[in-house]
């Protein structure tokens, strides 16, 4: 049987193993130039800066594409896109097209509402006043659409809205027109039973809608939001606003 052969270490005369020499490192060629430390740091900084710039560009491009996709989705979204045909307190016909080019804060309610609607309209008016303090901001139009056309004719709306913002526009119409306007914003509306005096309460969604100059729903605010919070949110939307690109063929 063959035994595996192992190298036998060299022995000195006293028979102790002779240590192997450490491997030698190759020295740089005498004529090879070496960059000064400051130059090397500058090169490293330039490389890092280029990498950071590339990362920021990719991030910006990703955000731009995401925003463009979102805008296209908003264009196709039915929520808040449906036109409405109503009349203001002066009897003039009003539609969504009349408010294009302006930001709109819109609230659905009714004049016989005991407490919620007055509170929400006061909040809406306060938010508009806060934003009006900055003349650099674009104009903001407050709107009130009744969900009770049976009792809220033009005269009733005019009397009711005098207690709120002076530019608050009230809109009413036939029962069918009002239902269509509420449906365009997915607002729930249901009239309750009448009492002995024929009075009744209308149950409805309590939301204030923000519509941009393109007629696109941008946000909505519930009862928990304060006027200051609404104003801050509207300002943020105004600052980030980019006009919706025209659809192909327009």
Short mmCIF file of C-alpha atoms in Angstrom, two decimals:
data_model
loop_
_atom_site.label_atom_id
_atom_site.label_comp_id
_atom_site.label_asym_id
_atom_site.label_seq_id
_atom_site.Cartn_x
_atom_site.Cartn_y
_atom_site.Cartn_z
CA UNK A 1 0.00 0.00 0.00
CA UNK A 2 1.36 3.43 -0.96
CA UNK A 3 1.56 6.07 1.68
CA UNK A 4 0.81 9.69 0.89
CA UNK A 5 3.95 11.65 0.60
CA UNK A 6 4.23 14.78 2.70
CA UNK A 7 6.96 17.38 2.33
CA UNK A 8 9.56 16.98 5.00
CA UNK A 9 10.54 20.32 6.51
CA UNK A 10 14.22 21.16 6.30
CA UNK A 11 16.01 20.80 9.56
CA UNK A 12 18.94 22.77 10.85
CA UNK A 13 21.92 20.85 12.33
CA UNK A 14 20.16 20.91 15.70
CA UNK A 15 17.22 19.20 13.94
CA UNK A 16 14.74 22.08 14.58
CA UNK A 17 12.53 23.05 11.68
CA UNK A 18 13.69 25.98 9.61
CA UNK A 19 10.90 28.63 9.38
CA UNK A 20 9.63 29.38 5.92
CA UNK A 21 10.23 32.94 4.69
CA UNK A 22 7.18 35.22 4.65
CA UNK A 23 5.79 35.98 1.22
CA UNK A 24 7.19 39.13 -0.22
CA UNK A 25 4.84 41.95 -1.21
CA UNK A 26 5.30 43.45 -4.58
CA UNK A 27 6.35 47.04 -4.29
CA UNK A 28 5.04 49.63 -6.65
CA UNK A 29 7.20 50.25 -9.62
CA UNK A 30 9.65 53.01 -8.91
CA UNK A 31 8.29 55.15 -11.71
CA UNK A 32 4.51 54.67 -10.97
CA UNK A 33 2.94 58.01 -9.99
CA UNK A 34 0.81 58.16 -6.85
CA UNK A 35 -1.99 60.72 -6.44
CA UNK A 36 -1.72 63.09 -3.49
CA UNK A 37 -4.20 62.49 -0.67
CA UNK A 38 -6.12 65.65 -1.46
CA UNK A 39 -6.49 64.61 -5.08
CA UNK A 40 -7.65 61.14 -4.12
CA UNK A 41 -10.23 62.61 -1.74
CA UNK A 42 -11.46 64.91 -4.48
CA UNK A 43 -11.85 61.99 -6.89
CA UNK A 44 -13.71 59.96 -4.27
CA UNK A 45 -15.97 62.93 -3.54
CA UNK A 46 -16.71 63.41 -7.23
CA UNK A 47 -17.63 59.75 -7.61
CA UNK A 48 -19.88 59.89 -4.54
CA UNK A 49 -21.48 63.11 -5.78
CA UNK A 50 -22.18 61.61 -9.18
CA UNK A 51 -23.73 58.55 -7.55
CA UNK A 52 -25.91 60.74 -5.31
CA UNK A 53 -26.98 62.89 -8.26
CA UNK A 54 -27.91 59.79 -10.22
CA UNK A 55 -29.93 58.46 -7.31
CA UNK A 56 -31.76 61.78 -6.90
CA UNK A 57 -32.51 61.91 -10.60
CA UNK A 58 -33.95 58.39 -10.56
CA UNK A 59 -36.00 59.23 -7.50
CA UNK A 60 -37.31 62.43 -9.09
CA UNK A 61 -38.13 60.62 -12.32
CA UNK A 62 -39.96 57.90 -10.41
CA UNK A 63 -41.98 60.51 -8.52
CA UNK A 64 -42.76 62.38 -11.75
CA UNK A 65 -44.03 59.21 -13.40
CA UNK A 66 -46.07 58.29 -10.32
CA UNK A 67 -47.66 61.76 -10.26
CA UNK A 68 -48.39 61.65 -14.00
CA UNK A 69 -50.02 58.23 -13.59
CA UNK A 70 -52.07 59.51 -10.67
CA UNK A 71 -53.27 62.50 -12.68
CA UNK A 72 -54.27 60.24 -15.53
CA UNK A 73 -56.18 58.05 -13.09
CA UNK A 74 -57.90 61.14 -11.70
CA UNK A 75 -58.88 62.14 -15.21
CA UNK A 76 -60.65 58.84 -15.72
CA UNK A 77 -62.08 58.64 -12.24
CA UNK A 78 -65.83 59.14 -12.09
CA UNK A 79 -65.65 60.55 -8.55
CA UNK A 80 -66.43 64.25 -8.83
CA UNK A 81 -66.17 64.20 -12.61
CA UNK A 82 -69.85 64.28 -13.43
CA UNK A 83 -71.16 67.64 -14.51
CA UNK A 84 -74.03 69.22 -12.62
CA UNK A 85 -76.83 71.48 -13.76
CA UNK A 86 -78.08 73.70 -10.94
CA UNK A 87 -79.09 77.31 -10.29
CA UNK A 88 -77.59 79.91 -7.96
CA UNK A 89 -79.49 82.25 -5.65
CA UNK A 90 -79.84 84.75 -8.48
CA UNK A 91 -81.55 82.20 -10.68
CA UNK A 92 -78.60 81.82 -13.07
CA UNK A 93 -77.86 78.35 -14.44
CA UNK A 94 -74.59 76.95 -13.10
CA UNK A 95 -72.54 73.91 -14.12
CA UNK A 96 -69.10 72.58 -13.33
CA UNK A 97 -67.71 74.38 -16.36
CA UNK A 98 -68.49 77.74 -14.69
CA UNK A 99 -65.93 77.03 -11.99
CA UNK A 100 -63.09 75.61 -14.08
CA UNK A 101 -59.89 77.60 -13.63
CA UNK A 102 -60.58 78.15 -9.92
CA UNK A 103 -60.07 76.10 -6.79
CA UNK A 104 -63.37 75.15 -5.18
CA UNK A 105 -64.37 74.13 -1.65
CA UNK A 106 -67.76 72.49 -1.91
CA UNK A 107 -70.13 71.34 0.82
CA UNK A 108 -73.47 69.52 0.51
CA UNK A 109 -76.06 70.35 3.18
CA UNK A 110 -79.46 71.94 3.83
CA UNK A 111 -80.71 75.12 5.46
CA UNK A 112 -82.93 73.39 8.05
CA UNK A 113 -79.97 71.45 9.45
CA UNK A 114 -79.96 72.11 13.21
CA UNK A 115 -76.23 72.10 13.95
CA UNK A 116 -73.86 70.12 11.69
CA UNK A 117 -74.26 72.17 8.51
CA UNK A 118 -73.86 75.57 10.24
CA UNK A 119 -70.72 74.30 11.96
CA UNK A 120 -69.27 72.97 8.71
CA UNK A 121 -70.07 76.15 6.80
CA UNK A 122 -68.47 78.24 9.53
CA UNK A 123 -65.38 76.07 9.27
CA UNK A 124 -65.36 76.32 5.48
CA UNK A 125 -65.71 80.11 5.68
CA UNK A 126 -62.88 80.34 8.20
CA UNK A 127 -60.58 78.23 6.03
CA UNK A 128 -61.28 80.47 3.02
CA UNK A 129 -60.55 83.58 5.10
CA UNK A 130 -57.23 82.13 6.25
CA UNK A 131 -56.19 81.44 2.67
CA UNK A 132 -57.33 84.88 1.49
CA UNK A 133 -54.72 86.46 3.74
CA UNK A 134 -52.03 85.39 1.26
CA UNK A 135 -52.53 87.36 -1.98
CA UNK A 136 -50.01 85.11 -3.75
CA UNK A 137 -52.40 82.15 -3.57
CA UNK A 138 -54.87 81.51 -6.40
CA UNK A 139 -58.54 82.34 -5.82
CA UNK A 140 -60.68 79.84 -3.93
CA UNK A 141 -64.43 79.66 -4.52
CA UNK A 142 -66.67 78.33 -1.70
CA UNK A 143 -69.83 76.50 -2.83
CA UNK A 144 -72.87 75.19 -0.97
CA UNK A 145 -75.14 72.66 -2.71
CA UNK A 146 -78.42 71.89 -1.01
CA UNK A 147 -79.58 68.31 -0.57
CA UNK A 148 -83.10 69.52 0.26
CA UNK A 149 -84.43 71.22 -2.88
CA UNK A 150 -88.04 70.96 -1.67
CA UNK A 151 -87.45 73.60 1.01
CA UNK A 152 -84.22 75.23 -0.19
CA UNK A 153 -85.24 77.40 -3.11
CA UNK A 154 -83.11 80.36 -4.25
CA UNK A 155 -84.66 82.77 -1.74
CA UNK A 156 -84.19 80.40 1.21
CA UNK A 157 -80.56 79.81 0.24
CA UNK A 158 -79.88 83.54 -0.08
CA UNK A 159 -81.25 84.23 3.41
CA UNK A 160 -79.35 81.32 4.95
CA UNK A 161 -75.95 82.01 3.41
CA UNK A 162 -75.84 85.65 4.57
CA UNK A 163 -74.42 84.40 7.88
CA UNK A 164 -71.35 82.87 6.26
CA UNK A 165 -68.58 83.89 3.87
CA UNK A 166 -69.70 86.74 1.58
CA UNK A 167 -68.46 84.88 -1.54
CA UNK A 168 -70.19 81.61 -0.66
CA UNK A 169 -72.34 80.62 -3.65
CA UNK A 170 -75.49 78.60 -2.99
CA UNK A 171 -76.79 76.14 -5.59
CA UNK A 172 -80.15 74.41 -5.84
CA UNK A 173 -82.32 72.82 -8.51
CA UNK A 174 -84.94 70.21 -9.09
CA UNK A 175 -84.94 67.05 -7.01
CA UNK A 176 -83.50 65.15 -9.94
CA UNK A 177 -80.76 67.70 -10.56
CA UNK A 178 -79.75 67.73 -6.90
CA UNK A 179 -79.65 63.93 -6.76
CA UNK A 180 -77.42 63.88 -9.83
CA UNK A 181 -75.03 66.44 -8.33
CA UNK A 182 -74.80 64.49 -5.07
CA UNK A 183 -74.26 61.25 -6.95
CA UNK A 184 -71.39 62.80 -8.91
CA UNK A 185 -69.53 63.25 -5.62
CA UNK A 186 -70.76 59.99 -4.06
CA UNK A 187 -72.66 61.93 -1.39
CA UNK A 188 -75.20 59.88 0.54
CA UNK A 189 -78.60 61.61 0.90
CA UNK A 190 -81.72 60.30 2.62
CA UNK A 191 -84.69 62.32 3.88
CA UNK A 192 -86.07 61.17 7.22
CA UNK A 193 -89.71 60.75 8.25
CA UNK A 194 -91.87 63.85 8.65
CA UNK A 195 -93.15 64.90 12.03
CA UNK A 196 -96.62 66.23 12.86
CA UNK A 197 -95.68 69.64 11.47
CA UNK A 198 -94.36 68.17 8.25
CA UNK A 199 -90.79 68.92 9.22
CA UNK A 200 -88.00 66.43 8.56
CA UNK A 201 -84.24 66.02 8.71
CA UNK A 202 -82.07 65.01 5.77
CA UNK A 203 -79.34 62.52 6.52
CA UNK A 204 -76.29 63.08 4.30
CA UNK A 205 -72.54 62.64 4.06
CA UNK A 206 -70.70 65.33 6.03
CA UNK A 207 -67.75 66.12 3.79
CA UNK A 208 -66.18 69.22 2.29
CA UNK A 209 -64.65 68.59 -1.12
CA UNK A 210 -61.63 70.31 -2.66
CA UNK A 211 -61.78 70.56 -6.46
CA UNK A 212 -58.82 71.87 -8.48
CA UNK A 213 -58.93 74.23 -11.49
CA UNK A 214 -59.18 71.24 -13.83
CA UNK A 215 -62.38 70.11 -12.13
CA UNK A 216 -60.63 67.17 -10.47
CA UNK A 217 -61.44 66.16 -6.90
CA UNK A 218 -58.23 66.58 -4.91
CA UNK A 219 -59.26 65.98 -1.31
CA UNK A 220 -62.14 65.85 1.12
CA UNK A 221 -62.41 66.84 4.77
CA UNK A 222 -64.61 65.39 7.47
CA UNK A 223 -65.95 66.88 10.69
CA UNK A 224 -62.78 66.12 12.64
CA UNK A 225 -60.67 68.52 10.56
CA UNK A 226 -60.32 72.08 11.85
CA UNK A 227 -60.42 75.18 9.68
CA UNK A 228 -56.67 75.60 10.16
CA UNK A 229 -56.02 72.02 9.06
CA UNK A 230 -58.22 72.44 6.00
CA UNK A 231 -56.44 75.67 5.07
CA UNK A 232 -53.02 74.02 5.41
CA UNK A 233 -54.10 71.09 3.28
CA UNK A 234 -55.57 73.32 0.57
CA UNK A 235 -52.38 75.41 0.50
CA UNK A 236 -50.28 72.26 0.10
CA UNK A 237 -52.42 71.14 -2.82
CA UNK A 238 -52.11 74.58 -4.40
CA UNK A 239 -48.33 74.56 -4.02
CA UNK A 240 -48.02 71.09 -5.57
CA UNK A 241 -50.56 71.71 -8.33
CA UNK A 242 -49.60 71.09 -11.95
CA UNK A 243 -52.21 71.72 -14.66
CA UNK A 244 -53.58 68.52 -16.07
CA UNK A 245 -52.13 67.93 -19.56
CA UNK A 246 -54.62 68.02 -22.35
CA UNK A 247 -55.98 64.64 -23.30
CA UNK A 248 -54.91 63.33 -26.73
CA UNK A 249 -56.99 64.90 -29.46
CA UNK A 250 -57.95 67.99 -27.45
#
